[in-house]
Tab-separated table of C-alpha atoms in Angstrom:
chain	number	residue	atom	x	y	z
A	1	GLN	CA	0.000	0.000	0.000
A	2	VAL	CA	1.061	3.611	-0.561
A	3	GLN	CA	2.710	4.971	2.546
A	4	LEU	CA	4.431	8.156	1.366
A	5	VAL	CA	2.758	10.635	-0.979
A	6	GLU	CA	4.725	13.495	-2.467
A	7	SER	CA	3.547	16.721	-4.047
A	8	GLY	CA	4.858	20.116	-5.030
A	9	GLY	CA	7.167	19.529	-7.976
A	10	GLY	CA	6.894	21.386	-11.249
A	11	LEU	CA	8.531	23.755	-13.688
A	12	VAL	CA	10.149	26.931	-12.418
A	13	GLN	CA	12.560	29.509	-13.768
A	14	ALA	CA	16.066	29.813	-12.398
A	15	GLY	CA	16.028	31.826	-9.196
A	16	GLY	CA	12.530	30.710	-8.350
A	17	SER	CA	11.245	28.614	-5.459
A	18	LEU	CA	9.311	25.422	-4.926
A	19	ARG	CA	8.064	23.669	-1.828
A	20	LEU	CA	7.892	19.898	-1.824
A	21	SER	CA	5.660	18.026	0.595
A	22	CYS	CA	5.581	14.398	1.615
A	23	THR	CA	2.827	12.963	3.785
A	24	ALA	CA	3.424	9.628	5.444
A	25	SER	CA	1.314	7.045	7.180
A	26	PRO	CA	1.430	7.743	10.934
A	27	THR	CA	2.792	4.282	11.637
A	28	ILE	CA	5.967	4.929	9.684
A	29	PHE	CA	6.547	8.646	10.336
A	30	ARG	CA	6.751	8.742	14.139
A	31	ASN	CA	10.135	10.176	15.177
A	32	ASN	CA	12.102	8.379	12.488
A	33	ALA	CA	14.799	10.153	10.566
A	34	VAL	CA	13.551	11.735	7.342
A	35	GLY	CA	15.315	12.973	4.249
A	36	TRP	CA	15.000	14.203	0.702
A	37	TYR	CA	16.979	12.603	-2.116
A	38	PHE	CA	17.693	13.970	-5.541
A	39	GLN	CA	18.292	12.073	-8.756
A	40	ALA	CA	19.487	13.925	-11.819
A	41	PRO	CA	18.990	12.304	-15.223
A	42	GLY	CA	21.483	9.484	-15.663
A	43	LYS	CA	22.899	9.914	-12.180
A	44	ARG	CA	22.529	7.966	-8.953
A	45	ARG	CA	20.208	9.103	-6.205
A	46	GLN	CA	21.870	11.226	-3.525
A	47	LEU	CA	20.845	12.706	-0.197
A	48	VAL	CA	20.093	16.413	-0.361
A	49	ALA	CA	18.811	17.175	3.118
A	50	SER	CA	17.795	15.276	6.208
A	51	ILE	CA	16.571	15.505	9.765
A	52	PRO	CA	18.467	12.641	11.373
A	53	GLU	CA	17.099	13.202	14.866
A	54	GLY	CA	15.479	15.869	16.989
A	55	ASP	CA	16.050	19.315	15.514
A	56	ARG	CA	19.327	18.497	13.808
A	57	THR	CA	19.488	19.012	10.070
A	58	TYR	CA	21.954	18.057	7.366
A	59	TYR	CA	22.364	19.605	3.923
A	60	ARG	CA	24.444	18.541	0.992
A	61	GLY	CA	26.851	21.279	-0.013
A	62	SER	CA	24.915	22.489	-3.038
A	63	ALA	CA	21.720	22.749	-0.989
A	64	GLN	CA	23.247	24.589	1.964
A	65	GLY	CA	21.813	28.076	2.265
A	66	ARG	CA	19.168	27.492	-0.406
A	67	PHE	CA	17.054	24.561	0.793
A	68	ILE	CA	15.264	24.115	4.093
A	69	ILE	CA	14.013	20.774	5.344
A	70	SER	CA	11.317	20.620	7.998
A	71	ARG	CA	8.754	18.271	9.426
A	72	ASP	CA	5.370	18.586	11.083
A	73	ASN	CA	4.871	15.509	13.217
A	74	ALA	CA	1.251	16.420	13.948
A	75	LYS	CA	0.529	16.195	10.218
A	76	ASN	CA	2.967	13.341	9.505
A	77	THR	CA	4.395	15.538	6.795
A	78	MET	CA	7.868	16.627	5.786
A	79	TYR	CA	8.789	19.533	3.559
A	80	LEU	CA	11.619	20.760	1.409
A	81	GLN	CA	11.592	24.474	0.711
A	82	MET	CA	13.830	25.088	-2.278
A	83	ASN	CA	14.919	28.657	-3.005
A	84	ASP	CA	17.164	30.214	-5.630
A	85	LEU	CA	16.736	27.170	-7.815
A	86	LYS	CA	19.323	26.475	-10.492
A	87	PRO	CA	19.115	24.423	-13.704
A	88	GLU	CA	21.371	21.803	-12.085
A	89	ASP	CA	18.646	21.203	-9.493
A	90	THR	CA	16.571	19.618	-12.252
A	91	GLY	CA	15.653	16.025	-11.525
A	92	VAL	CA	13.404	13.823	-9.455
A	93	TYR	CA	13.125	14.376	-5.728
A	94	TYR	CA	12.241	11.525	-3.410
A	95	CYS	CA	11.256	11.680	0.231
A	96	ASN	CA	12.528	8.954	2.497
A	97	VAL	CA	11.702	7.803	6.011
A	98	ALA	CA	14.086	5.591	7.930
A	99	ASN	CA	12.836	2.330	9.353
A	100	TYR	CA	14.478	0.067	11.923
A	101	PRO	CA	16.914	-1.619	11.643
A	102	GLY	CA	18.150	0.445	8.687
A	103	GLY	CA	18.761	4.172	8.319
A	104	LEU	CA	17.867	6.686	5.662
A	105	GLY	CA	18.072	5.274	2.176
A	106	SER	CA	18.420	1.696	3.379
A	107	ASP	CA	16.494	-1.267	2.040
A	108	TYR	CA	14.312	-1.057	5.148
A	109	SER	CA	13.363	2.577	4.582
A	110	PHE	CA	10.266	3.934	2.884
A	111	TRP	CA	10.286	5.958	-0.307
A	112	GLY	CA	7.903	8.408	-1.852
A	113	GLN	CA	6.941	8.038	-5.495
A	114	GLY	CA	9.187	10.889	-6.585
A	115	THR	CA	8.283	14.310	-7.914
A	116	GLN	CA	9.837	15.990	-10.941
A	117	VAL	CA	11.461	19.392	-10.559
A	118	THR	CA	12.505	21.209	-13.706
A	119	VAL	CA	14.403	24.487	-13.537
A	120	SER	CA	14.675	26.449	-16.748
A	121	SER	CA	17.507	28.865	-17.397
C-alpha cells in the first residue's frame, strides 16, 4: 500500500522557489529520521537534506543556504523548501523515512513516489 505521498514539484525559472511536501502514514513517520533525495537524469540518487534526529538538520553542499528541510509531526508531513533554484537542481526528488533496523536510504526505509522538478535557465 502507498505509505508516502509526495507533491509540489513542477517547472520553475532559475532563481525561483518550490516547496515539496511528503505525507506519510502515521505508523511509519513517528520520530524516524527523514530525508530528501535527488536524482538527476542518468545519475545515482543522492541525499540532499535530512533531519536525522530531533532538531538536527543536514544539507548537501549544493543545498546549503538554499534549501530548508522541515517536518510537522502532527501532520505526519515533511517539507523541502527550495529557493534560488538552479538548472542543475533539475531532476526527481524523493522523500525517504528511515525504518528500523536500517537508516535513511536503506532497504528497510520507505520511499515516496518521486516528484519531478525542472528548472529552466
